[in-house]
PDB file of C-alpha atoms in Angstrom:
ATOM      1  CA  UNK A 672     -27.673  31.040  28.476  1.00  0.00           C
ATOM      2  CA  UNK A 673     -29.103  28.608  25.932  1.00  0.00           C
ATOM      3  CA  UNK A 674     -29.193  25.047  27.236  1.00  0.00           C
ATOM      4  CA  UNK A 675     -30.364  22.016  25.272  1.00  0.00           C
ATOM      5  CA  UNK A 676     -31.729  19.086  27.263  1.00  0.00           C
ATOM      6  CA  UNK A 677     -33.244  16.914  24.537  1.00  0.00           C
ATOM      7  CA  UNK A 678     -31.426  14.626  22.087  1.00  0.00           C
ATOM      8  CA  UNK A 679     -34.301  15.259  19.675  1.00  0.00           C
ATOM      9  CA  UNK A 680     -33.520  18.976  19.437  1.00  0.00           C
ATOM     10  CA  UNK A 681     -33.146  20.024  15.777  1.00  0.00           C
ATOM     11  CA  UNK A 682     -29.701  21.532  16.312  1.00  0.00           C
ATOM     12  CA  UNK A 683     -28.489  18.334  17.983  1.00  0.00           C
ATOM     13  CA  UNK A 684     -29.797  16.387  14.981  1.00  0.00           C
ATOM     14  CA  UNK A 685     -27.846  18.776  12.740  1.00  0.00           C
ATOM     15  CA  UNK A 686     -24.597  18.092  14.628  1.00  0.00           C
ATOM     16  CA  UNK A 687     -25.159  14.331  14.396  1.00  0.00           C
ATOM     17  CA  UNK A 688     -25.679  14.595  10.634  1.00  0.00           C
ATOM     18  CA  UNK A 689     -22.312  16.360  10.288  1.00  0.00           C
ATOM     19  CA  UNK A 690     -20.717  12.937  10.800  1.00  0.00           C
ATOM     20  CA  UNK A 691     -21.775  12.239   7.204  1.00  0.00           C
ATOM     21  CA  UNK A 692     -19.546  13.596   4.392  1.00  0.00           C
ATOM     22  CA  UNK A 693     -22.426  14.500   2.085  1.00  0.00           C
ATOM     23  CA  UNK A 694     -24.084  16.552   4.810  1.00  0.00           C
ATOM     24  CA  UNK A 695     -20.756  18.240   5.669  1.00  0.00           C
ATOM     25  CA  UNK A 696     -20.314  19.194   2.021  1.00  0.00           C
ATOM     26  CA  UNK A 697     -23.850  20.570   1.701  1.00  0.00           C
ATOM     27  CA  UNK A 698     -23.508  22.705   4.827  1.00  0.00           C
ATOM     28  CA  UNK A 699     -19.803  23.511   4.362  1.00  0.00           C
ATOM     29  CA  UNK A 700     -19.230  22.619   8.019  1.00  0.00           C
ATOM     30  CA  UNK A 701     -17.301  20.109  10.086  1.00  0.00           C
ATOM     31  CA  UNK A 702     -16.805  19.173  13.736  1.00  0.00           C
ATOM     32  CA  UNK A 703     -13.787  19.444  15.987  1.00  0.00           C
ATOM     33  CA  UNK A 704     -13.659  18.166  19.538  1.00  0.00           C
ATOM     34  CA  UNK A 705     -11.475  18.648  22.586  1.00  0.00           C
ATOM     35  CA  UNK A 706      -9.720  21.480  24.407  1.00  0.00           C
ATOM     36  CA  UNK A 707      -6.540  21.470  22.284  1.00  0.00           C
ATOM     37  CA  UNK A 708      -8.284  21.566  18.900  1.00  0.00           C
ATOM     38  CA  UNK A 709     -10.738  24.284  19.943  1.00  0.00           C
ATOM     39  CA  UNK A 710      -7.851  26.359  21.328  1.00  0.00           C
ATOM     40  CA  UNK A 711      -5.878  25.944  18.074  1.00  0.00           C
ATOM     41  CA  UNK A 712      -8.912  26.814  15.938  1.00  0.00           C
ATOM     42  CA  UNK A 713      -9.274  30.077  17.879  1.00  0.00           C
ATOM     43  CA  UNK A 714      -5.548  30.843  17.576  1.00  0.00           C
ATOM     44  CA  UNK A 715      -5.573  30.143  13.818  1.00  0.00           C
ATOM     45  CA  UNK A 716      -8.632  32.398  13.405  1.00  0.00           C
ATOM     46  CA  UNK A 717     -10.679  29.696  11.697  1.00  0.00           C
ATOM     47  CA  UNK A 718     -14.351  30.593  11.290  1.00  0.00           C
ATOM     48  CA  UNK A 719     -16.112  29.025  14.282  1.00  0.00           C
ATOM     49  CA  UNK A 720     -19.889  28.968  13.901  1.00  0.00           C
ATOM     50  CA  UNK A 721     -20.834  27.567  17.307  1.00  0.00           C
ATOM     51  CA  UNK A 722     -19.162  26.069  20.373  1.00  0.00           C
ATOM     52  CA  UNK A 723     -21.035  23.352  22.239  1.00  0.00           C
ATOM     53  CA  UNK A 724     -20.181  22.872  25.917  1.00  0.00           C
ATOM     54  CA  UNK A 725     -21.345  20.112  28.222  1.00  0.00           C
ATOM     55  CA  UNK A 726     -22.915  21.854  31.193  1.00  0.00           C
ATOM     56  CA  UNK A 727     -22.463  19.017  33.683  1.00  0.00           C
ATOM     57  CA  UNK A 728     -19.478  16.999  32.390  1.00  0.00           C
ATOM     58  CA  UNK A 729     -16.654  16.571  34.898  1.00  0.00           C
ATOM     59  CA  UNK A 730     -13.837  17.231  32.395  1.00  0.00           C
ATOM     60  CA  UNK A 731     -15.212  20.658  31.415  1.00  0.00           C
ATOM     61  CA  UNK A 732     -13.556  21.929  34.582  1.00  0.00           C
ATOM     62  CA  UNK A 733     -10.191  21.233  32.904  1.00  0.00           C
ATOM     63  CA  UNK A 734     -10.776  24.013  30.343  1.00  0.00           C
ATOM     64  CA  UNK A 735      -8.329  26.829  31.269  1.00  0.00           C
ATOM     65  CA  UNK A 736      -9.914  30.117  32.348  1.00  0.00           C
ATOM     66  CA  UNK A 737      -8.090  32.093  29.642  1.00  0.00           C
ATOM     67  CA  UNK A 738      -9.566  29.760  27.012  1.00  0.00           C
ATOM     68  CA  UNK A 739     -13.045  30.171  28.498  1.00  0.00           C
ATOM     69  CA  UNK A 740     -12.647  33.958  28.082  1.00  0.00           C
ATOM     70  CA  UNK A 741     -11.891  33.407  24.378  1.00  0.00           C
ATOM     71  CA  UNK A 742     -14.727  30.900  23.970  1.00  0.00           C
ATOM     72  CA  UNK A 743     -17.159  33.445  25.434  1.00  0.00           C
ATOM     73  CA  UNK A 744     -16.601  35.642  22.350  1.00  0.00           C
ATOM     74  CA  UNK A 745     -18.344  33.016  20.186  1.00  0.00           C
ATOM     75  CA  UNK A 746     -21.890  31.701  20.025  1.00  0.00           C
ATOM     76  CA  UNK A 747     -21.949  29.101  22.816  1.00  0.00           C
ATOM     77  CA  UNK A 748     -24.573  26.423  23.304  1.00  0.00           C
ATOM     78  CA  UNK A 749     -24.732  24.436  26.532  1.00  0.00           C
ATOM     79  CA  UNK A 750     -26.060  20.880  26.621  1.00  0.00           C
ATOM     80  CA  UNK A 751     -26.619  18.253  29.290  1.00  0.00           C
ATOM     81  CA  UNK A 752     -24.208  15.345  29.712  1.00  0.00           C
ATOM     82  CA  UNK A 753     -26.786  12.972  28.203  1.00  0.00           C
ATOM     83  CA  UNK A 754     -27.113  15.141  25.086  1.00  0.00           C
ATOM     84  CA  UNK A 755     -23.334  15.641  24.787  1.00  0.00           C
ATOM     85  CA  UNK A 756     -22.734  11.902  24.903  1.00  0.00           C
ATOM     86  CA  UNK A 757     -25.081  11.514  21.937  1.00  0.00           C
ATOM     87  CA  UNK A 758     -22.988  13.811  19.725  1.00  0.00           C
ATOM     88  CA  UNK A 759     -19.399  13.115  20.827  1.00  0.00           C
ATOM     89  CA  UNK A 760     -17.069  11.153  18.548  1.00  0.00           C
ATOM     90  CA  UNK A 761     -14.556  10.098  21.215  1.00  0.00           C
ATOM     91  CA  UNK A 762     -14.503   7.546  24.035  1.00  0.00           C
ATOM     92  CA  UNK A 763     -13.388   9.958  26.771  1.00  0.00           C
ATOM     93  CA  UNK A 764     -14.826  13.368  25.738  1.00  0.00           C
ATOM     94  CA  UNK A 765     -13.562  16.602  27.270  1.00  0.00           C
ATOM     95  CA  UNK A 766     -16.969  18.231  27.087  1.00  0.00           C
ATOM     96  CA  UNK A 767     -16.355  20.725  24.278  1.00  0.00           C
ATOM     97  CA  UNK A 768     -17.161  20.607  20.554  1.00  0.00           C
ATOM     98  CA  UNK A 769     -16.989  23.311  17.891  1.00  0.00           C
ATOM     99  CA  UNK A 770     -18.701  23.577  14.521  1.00  0.00           C
ATOM    100  CA  UNK A 771     -16.354  25.100  11.937  1.00  0.00           C
ATOM    101  CA  UNK A 772     -16.733  26.399   8.422  1.00  0.00           C
ATOM    102  CA  UNK A 773     -14.736  24.325   5.940  1.00  0.00           C
ATOM    103  CA  UNK A 774     -11.785  26.058   4.206  1.00  0.00           C
ATOM    104  CA  UNK A 775     -12.889  29.389   5.569  1.00  0.00           C
ATOM    105  CA  UNK A 776      -9.649  31.396   5.497  1.00  0.00           C
ATOM    106  CA  UNK A 777     -10.118  32.602   1.930  1.00  0.00           C
ATOM    107  CA  UNK A 778     -12.836  33.488  -0.521  1.00  0.00           C
ATOM    108  CA  UNK A 779     -15.251  31.273  -2.456  1.00  0.00           C
ATOM    109  CA  UNK A 780     -12.467  30.087  -4.781  1.00  0.00           C
ATOM    110  CA  UNK A 781     -10.386  28.774  -1.866  1.00  0.00           C
ATOM    111  CA  UNK A 782     -10.510  25.137  -2.992  1.00  0.00           C
ATOM    112  CA  UNK A 783      -9.439  25.888  -6.565  1.00  0.00           C
ATOM    113  CA  UNK A 784      -6.407  28.007  -5.676  1.00  0.00           C
ATOM    114  CA  UNK A 785      -3.012  26.354  -5.923  1.00  0.00           C
ATOM    115  CA  UNK A 786       0.035  28.136  -4.542  1.00  0.00           C
ATOM    116  CA  UNK A 787       2.758  27.679  -7.174  1.00  0.00           C
ATOM    117  CA  UNK A 788       5.332  29.447  -5.023  1.00  0.00           C
ATOM    118  CA  UNK A 789       5.928  26.436  -2.794  1.00  0.00           C
ATOM    119  CA  UNK A 790       8.916  24.181  -3.516  1.00  0.00           C
ATOM    120  CA  UNK A 791       6.866  21.018  -3.611  1.00  0.00           C
ATOM    121  CA  UNK A 792       3.226  20.035  -3.808  1.00  0.00           C
ATOM    122  CA  UNK A 793       1.943  16.803  -2.288  1.00  0.00           C
ATOM    123  CA  UNK A 794      -0.862  15.017  -4.155  1.00  0.00           C
ATOM    124  CA  UNK A 795      -2.800  12.031  -2.833  1.00  0.00           C
ATOM    125  CA  UNK A 796      -4.108   9.475  -5.315  1.00  0.00           C
ATOM    126  CA  UNK A 797      -7.036   7.690  -3.606  1.00  0.00           C
ATOM    127  CA  UNK A 798      -5.609   7.369  -0.091  1.00  0.00           C
ATOM    128  CA  UNK A 799      -8.327   5.461   1.770  1.00  0.00           C
ATOM    129  CA  UNK A 800      -7.301   5.178   5.417  1.00  0.00           C
ATOM    130  CA  UNK A 801      -8.370   8.176   7.564  1.00  0.00           C
ATOM    131  CA  UNK A 802      -5.411   7.608   9.894  1.00  0.00           C
ATOM    132  CA  UNK A 803      -2.973   7.753   6.974  1.00  0.00           C
ATOM    133  CA  UNK A 804      -4.588  10.919   5.647  1.00  0.00           C
ATOM    134  CA  UNK A 805      -4.477  12.636   9.032  1.00  0.00           C
ATOM    135  CA  UNK A 806      -0.819  11.713   9.556  1.00  0.00           C
ATOM    136  CA  UNK A 807       0.086  12.931   6.057  1.00  0.00           C
ATOM    137  CA  UNK A 808      -1.618  16.285   6.694  1.00  0.00           C
ATOM    138  CA  UNK A 809       0.274  16.615   9.966  1.00  0.00           C
ATOM    139  CA  UNK A 810       3.564  15.797   8.221  1.00  0.00           C
ATOM    140  CA  UNK A 811       2.876  18.278   5.396  1.00  0.00           C
ATOM    141  CA  UNK A 812       2.277  20.963   8.023  1.00  0.00           C
ATOM    142  CA  UNK A 813       5.453  19.994   9.906  1.00  0.00           C
ATOM    143  CA  UNK A 814       7.674  20.713   6.879  1.00  0.00           C
ATOM    144  CA  UNK A 815       6.123  24.132   6.298  1.00  0.00           C
ATOM    145  CA  UNK A 816       3.853  23.356   3.338  1.00  0.00           C
ATOM    146  CA  UNK A 817       0.401  24.917   3.299  1.00  0.00           C
ATOM    147  CA  UNK A 818      -1.590  22.907   0.759  1.00  0.00           C
ATOM    148  CA  UNK A 819      -2.313  19.395  -0.440  1.00  0.00           C
ATOM    149  CA  UNK A 820      -4.075  18.045  -3.541  1.00  0.00           C
ATOM    150  CA  UNK A 821      -6.435  15.110  -3.042  1.00  0.00           C
ATOM    151  CA  UNK A 822      -8.233  12.989  -5.608  1.00  0.00           C
ATOM    152  CA  UNK A 823     -11.986  12.662  -5.401  1.00  0.00           C
ATOM    153  CA  UNK A 824     -11.481   9.043  -4.294  1.00  0.00           C
ATOM    154  CA  UNK A 825      -9.338  10.020  -1.301  1.00  0.00           C
ATOM    155  CA  UNK A 826     -10.867   9.769   2.183  1.00  0.00           C
ATOM    156  CA  UNK A 827     -12.602  12.944   3.357  1.00  0.00           C
ATOM    157  CA  UNK A 828     -10.156  15.214   5.179  1.00  0.00           C
ATOM    158  CA  UNK A 829     -12.991  16.573   7.357  1.00  0.00           C
ATOM    159  CA  UNK A 830     -13.927  13.152   8.698  1.00  0.00           C
ATOM    160  CA  UNK A 831     -13.804  13.424  12.535  1.00  0.00           C
ATOM    161  CA  UNK A 832     -11.119  10.716  12.766  1.00  0.00           C
ATOM    162  CA  UNK A 833      -8.923  12.521  10.216  1.00  0.00           C
ATOM    163  CA  UNK A 834      -9.445  15.871  11.942  1.00  0.00           C
ATOM    164  CA  UNK A 835      -8.372  14.436  15.314  1.00  0.00           C
ATOM    165  CA  UNK A 836      -5.263  12.766  13.887  1.00  0.00           C
ATOM    166  CA  UNK A 837      -4.065  15.987  12.215  1.00  0.00           C
ATOM    167  CA  UNK A 838      -3.556  17.505  15.699  1.00  0.00           C
ATOM    168  CA  UNK A 839      -4.540  20.950  14.375  1.00  0.00           C
ATOM    169  CA  UNK A 840      -2.706  20.768  11.034  1.00  0.00           C
ATOM    170  CA  UNK A 841      -6.036  20.849   9.211  1.00  0.00           C
ATOM    171  CA  UNK A 842      -6.363  24.524  10.211  1.00  0.00           C
ATOM    172  CA  UNK A 843      -3.115  25.396   8.400  1.00  0.00           C
ATOM    173  CA  UNK A 844      -3.116  23.104   5.348  1.00  0.00           C
ATOM    174  CA  UNK A 845      -5.434  23.938   2.464  1.00  0.00           C
ATOM    175  CA  UNK A 846      -7.263  20.847   1.177  1.00  0.00           C
ATOM    176  CA  UNK A 847      -7.736  21.083  -2.594  1.00  0.00           C
ATOM    177  CA  UNK A 848     -10.065  18.344  -3.842  1.00  0.00           C
ATOM    178  CA  UNK A 849      -9.504  17.599  -7.518  1.00  0.00           C
ATOM    179  CA  UNK A 850     -12.406  16.386  -9.616  1.00  0.00           C
ATOM    180  CA  UNK A 851      -9.849  14.688 -11.869  1.00  0.00           C
ATOM    181  CA  UNK A 852      -6.394  14.417 -10.276  1.00  0.00           C
ATOM    182  CA  UNK A 853      -4.740  13.290 -13.505  1.00  0.00           C
ATOM    183  CA  UNK A 854      -6.027  16.355 -15.367  1.00  0.00           C
ATOM    184  CA  UNK A 855      -5.020  18.703 -12.523  1.00  0.00           C
ATOM    185  CA  UNK A 856      -1.479  17.289 -12.459  1.00  0.00           C
ATOM    186  CA  UNK A 857      -1.245  17.536 -16.251  1.00  0.00           C
ATOM    187  CA  UNK A 858      -2.262  21.212 -16.131  1.00  0.00           C
ATOM    188  CA  UNK A 859       0.275  22.006 -13.381  1.00  0.00           C
ATOM    189  CA  UNK A 860       3.002  20.209 -15.305  1.00  0.00           C
ATOM    190  CA  UNK A 861       2.245  22.143 -18.503  1.00  0.00           C
ATOM    191  CA  UNK A 862       1.820  25.484 -16.768  1.00  0.00           C
ATOM    192  CA  UNK A 863       4.123  28.123 -18.219  1.00  0.00           C
ATOM    193  CA  UNK A 864       5.217  31.017 -16.044  1.00  0.00           C
ATOM    194  CA  UNK A 865       7.841  33.525 -17.105  1.00  0.00           C
ATOM    195  CA  UNK A 866      11.216  32.996 -15.380  1.00  0.00           C
ATOM    196  CA  UNK A 867       9.881  30.113 -13.294  1.00  0.00           C
ATOM    197  CA  UNK A 868      10.793  26.441 -13.311  1.00  0.00           C
ATOM    198  CA  UNK A 869       8.101  24.025 -14.424  1.00  0.00           C
ATOM    199  CA  UNK A 870       6.832  21.527 -11.894  1.00  0.00           C
ATOM    200  CA  UNK A 871       7.821  17.889 -12.410  1.00  0.00           C
ATOM    201  CA  UNK A 872       5.809  14.922 -11.200  1.00  0.00           C
ATOM    202  CA  UNK A 873       7.531  12.361  -8.957  1.00  0.00           C
ATOM    203  CA  UNK A 874       5.937   9.003  -8.137  1.00  0.00           C
ATOM    204  CA  UNK A 875       7.144   6.015  -6.156  1.00  0.00           C
ATOM    205  CA  UNK A 876       7.597   2.785  -8.069  1.00  0.00           C
ATOM    206  CA  UNK A 877       9.281  -0.579  -7.556  1.00  0.00           C
ATOM    207  CA  UNK A 878      10.096  -0.626 -11.284  1.00  0.00           C
ATOM    208  CA  UNK A 879      13.070   1.723 -11.037  1.00  0.00           C
ATOM    209  CA  UNK A 880      16.583   1.845  -9.670  1.00  0.00           C
ATOM    210  CA  UNK A 881      16.437   5.565  -8.934  1.00  0.00           C
ATOM    211  CA  UNK A 882      16.414   6.374  -5.223  1.00  0.00           C
ATOM    212  CA  UNK A 883      14.418   9.160  -3.594  1.00  0.00           C
ATOM    213  CA  UNK A 884      17.807  10.537  -2.503  1.00  0.00           C
ATOM    214  CA  UNK A 885      18.865  11.138  -6.122  1.00  0.00           C
ATOM    215  CA  UNK A 886      16.182  13.739  -6.820  1.00  0.00           C
ATOM    216  CA  UNK A 887      16.263  17.424  -5.924  1.00  0.00           C
ATOM    217  CA  UNK A 888      13.001  18.398  -4.271  1.00  0.00           C
ATOM    218  CA  UNK A 889      12.483  21.716  -5.959  1.00  0.00           C
ATOM    219  CA  UNK A 890       9.395  22.388  -8.074  1.00  0.00           C
ATOM    220  CA  UNK A 891       8.220  18.823  -7.705  1.00  0.00           C
ATOM    221  CA  UNK A 892       4.781  17.295  -7.252  1.00  0.00           C
ATOM    222  CA  UNK A 893       5.090  14.231  -5.021  1.00  0.00           C
ATOM    223  CA  UNK A 894       2.242  11.810  -5.690  1.00  0.00           C
ATOM    224  CA  UNK A 895       1.380   9.291  -2.971  1.00  0.00           C
ATOM    225  CA  UNK A 896      -0.677   6.349  -4.165  1.00  0.00           C
ATOM    226  CA  UNK A 897      -3.459   4.180  -2.825  1.00  0.00           C
ATOM    227  CA  UNK A 898      -2.484   1.843   0.039  1.00  0.00           C
ATOM    228  CA  UNK A 899      -3.273  -1.335  -1.928  1.00  0.00           C
ATOM    229  CA  UNK A 900      -2.644  -0.369  -5.542  1.00  0.00           C
ATOM    230  CA  UNK A 901      -0.142   2.483  -5.404  1.00  0.00           C
ATOM    231  CA  UNK A 902      -0.192   5.342  -7.891  1.00  0.00           C
ATOM    232  CA  UNK A 903      -2.612   4.817 -10.794  1.00  0.00           C
ATOM    233  CA  UNK A 904      -1.130   3.798 -14.153  1.00  0.00           C
ATOM    234  CA  UNK A 905      -2.212   6.973 -15.959  1.00  0.00           C
ATOM    235  CA  UNK A 906      -0.490   9.178 -13.384  1.00  0.00           C
ATOM    236  CA  UNK A 907       2.624   6.957 -13.446  1.00  0.00           C
ATOM    237  CA  UNK A 908       2.704   7.386 -17.234  1.00  0.00           C
ATOM    238  CA  UNK A 909       2.461  11.161 -16.746  1.00  0.00           C
ATOM    239  CA  UNK A 910       5.309  11.234 -14.212  1.00  0.00           C
ATOM    240  CA  UNK A 911       8.687  12.773 -15.007  1.00  0.00           C
ATOM    241  CA  UNK A 912      10.526  10.699 -12.415  1.00  0.00           C
ATOM    242  CA  UNK A 913       9.926   7.340 -10.795  1.00  0.00           C
ATOM    243  CA  UNK A 914      11.764   6.747  -7.521  1.00  0.00           C
ATOM    244  CA  UNK A 915      11.844   4.219  -4.728  1.00  0.00           C
ATOM    245  CA  UNK A 916      12.727   4.244  -1.052  1.00  0.00           C
ATOM    246  CA  UNK A 917      15.792   2.031  -0.481  1.00  0.00           C
ATOM    247  CA  UNK A 918      15.078  -0.776   1.999  1.00  0.00           C
ATOM    248  CA  UNK A 919      17.591  -3.189   3.492  1.00  0.00           C
ATOM    249  CA  UNK A 920      15.089  -5.720   4.795  1.00  0.00           C
ATOM    250  CA  UNK A 921      12.650  -8.046   3.029  1.00  0.00           C
ATOM    251  CA  UNK A 922       9.667  -5.691   3.185  1.00  0.00           C
ATOM    252  CA  UNK A 923       8.863  -4.393  -0.309  1.00  0.00           C
ATOM    253  CA  UNK A 924       6.632  -1.467   0.540  1.00  0.00           C
ATOM    254  CA  UNK A 925       5.866   0.970   3.342  1.00  0.00           C
ATOM    255  CA  UNK A 926       2.737   2.470   4.837  1.00  0.00           C
ATOM    256  CA  UNK A 927       1.612   5.473   2.753  1.00  0.00           C
ATOM    257  CA  UNK A 928       2.039   7.985   5.579  1.00  0.00           C
ATOM    258  CA  UNK A 929       5.497   6.606   6.469  1.00  0.00           C
ATOM    259  CA  UNK A 930       6.606   6.836   2.821  1.00  0.00           C
ATOM    260  CA  UNK A 931       5.317  10.424   2.659  1.00  0.00           C
ATOM    261  CA  UNK A 932       7.260  11.328   5.787  1.00  0.00           C
ATOM    262  CA  UNK A 933      10.513   9.866   4.440  1.00  0.00           C
ATOM    263  CA  UNK A 934      10.212  11.790   1.175  1.00  0.00           C
ATOM    264  CA  UNK A 935       9.207  15.071   2.788  1.00  0.00           C
ATOM    265  CA  UNK A 936      12.053  14.933   5.250  1.00  0.00           C
ATOM    266  CA  UNK A 937      14.499  14.335   2.413  1.00  0.00           C
ATOM    267  CA  UNK A 938      13.122  17.638   1.120  1.00  0.00           C
ATOM    268  CA  UNK A 939      13.831  19.183   4.553  1.00  0.00           C
ATOM    269  CA  UNK A 940      17.374  17.739   4.545  1.00  0.00           C
ATOM    270  CA  UNK A 941      18.071  19.150   1.079  1.00  0.00           C
ATOM    271  CA  UNK A 942      16.655  22.539   2.019  1.00  0.00           C
ATOM    272  CA  UNK A 943      18.990  22.597   5.028  1.00  0.00           C
ATOM    273  CA  UNK A 944      21.968  21.277   3.047  1.00  0.00           C
ATOM    274  CA  UNK A 945      21.229  21.636  -0.690  1.00  0.00           C
ATOM    275  CA  UNK A 946      24.185  19.618  -2.008  1.00  0.00           C
ATOM    276  CA  UNK A 947      24.416  17.015   0.746  1.00  0.00           C
ATOM    277  CA  UNK A 948      24.098  13.469  -0.550  1.00  0.00           C
ATOM    278  CA  UNK A 949      24.688  14.233  -4.219  1.00  0.00           C
ATOM    279  CA  UNK A 950      27.035  16.331  -6.279  1.00  0.00           C
ATOM    280  CA  UNK A 951      26.171  19.877  -7.302  1.00  0.00           C
ATOM    281  CA  UNK A 952      26.031  18.729 -10.937  1.00  0.00           C
ATOM    282  CA  UNK A 953      23.672  15.833 -10.162  1.00  0.00           C
ATOM    283  CA  UNK A 954      21.520  18.090  -7.971  1.00  0.00           C
ATOM    284  CA  UNK A 955      21.045  20.592 -10.810  1.00  0.00           C
ATOM    285  CA  UNK A 956      20.153  17.804 -13.242  1.00  0.00           C
ATOM    286  CA  UNK A 957      17.477  16.252 -11.053  1.00  0.00           C
TER     287      UNK A 957
END
C-alpha cells in the first residue's frame, strides 16, 4: 500500500496545483471530494485516475464497506491526516478525494459536440459566480438535459466550489466551452437540417412585454446573462425572442440561477402539459 507522509511529495504538489484552472486545463484533470461525489463518479463510470484516502482521519470510517470494495478497483493512494489537510478544499473533510479526467465519457471531440436532438439548449453568457454556475448545472440535470454551452468568460465549471455545488450533476452534463459564444449561437441558429425545426434564441430582457410563459420551449436556446450586465448586446441583437419573468413585487431582476430554474421548469410544465397556459394556436406560433 502506497502511503504519502510528506506535504512536499511531488504528487501532493500536483493535486494542490489542480486548484488552478490553467493547470486543470493543461492536465485535463479536476478534483472531487467526499463520499457522495466519489460514489456518484463510480456509478456514472467517469474516468477516475486516482483516489486519495486519508489513512488516519476519523471520518474515513464512515465510508460504506460496499463503496470501499468499489474504490479498491482503482489506483488508491493513502496519505496521513497532515498531508490530507493540506490538499482538502472543505472545512470538514470526509477523508476521500478523487482525481478525474475532464469530459472523459466521449472521444477527443467531446467538447465540440452539440446534441441537436434535445428540445432546448442552455447557454451561459459570462456567468461569474461559481455558486450560480453549480446550481444551474444541477438544475439543467434535473430537467433531463445533458449539455450546456458556456462562454469563455464564464466561471470554470471544474472549479472545486462549482463541482461541489452541482451535487454530481457535473458527471452527467456535458460542458461545452465556446471560444466565441456569439458565433456558436449564430451557427446553431443558421444550421439547416432536413425535416427538423431550426433553433431559436431566447434571451431575458426588461425591454419587452412578452412573458416567459408565452413561448413554447421547443428547439430553443435559452441564454442566461452575466449577473451584473445581463445578456451581451450582440447576443440580444441576435435573439429571436426577448422575454421577461413576470414579478409582482418591486424587485426588477432575479439571481441568474433562480431565473434559469424558473424558465427550465416552464419547459418541464409545457412538456407535461403542452397546451397548458396558452392556446394551441399561440403555442404553435411561439
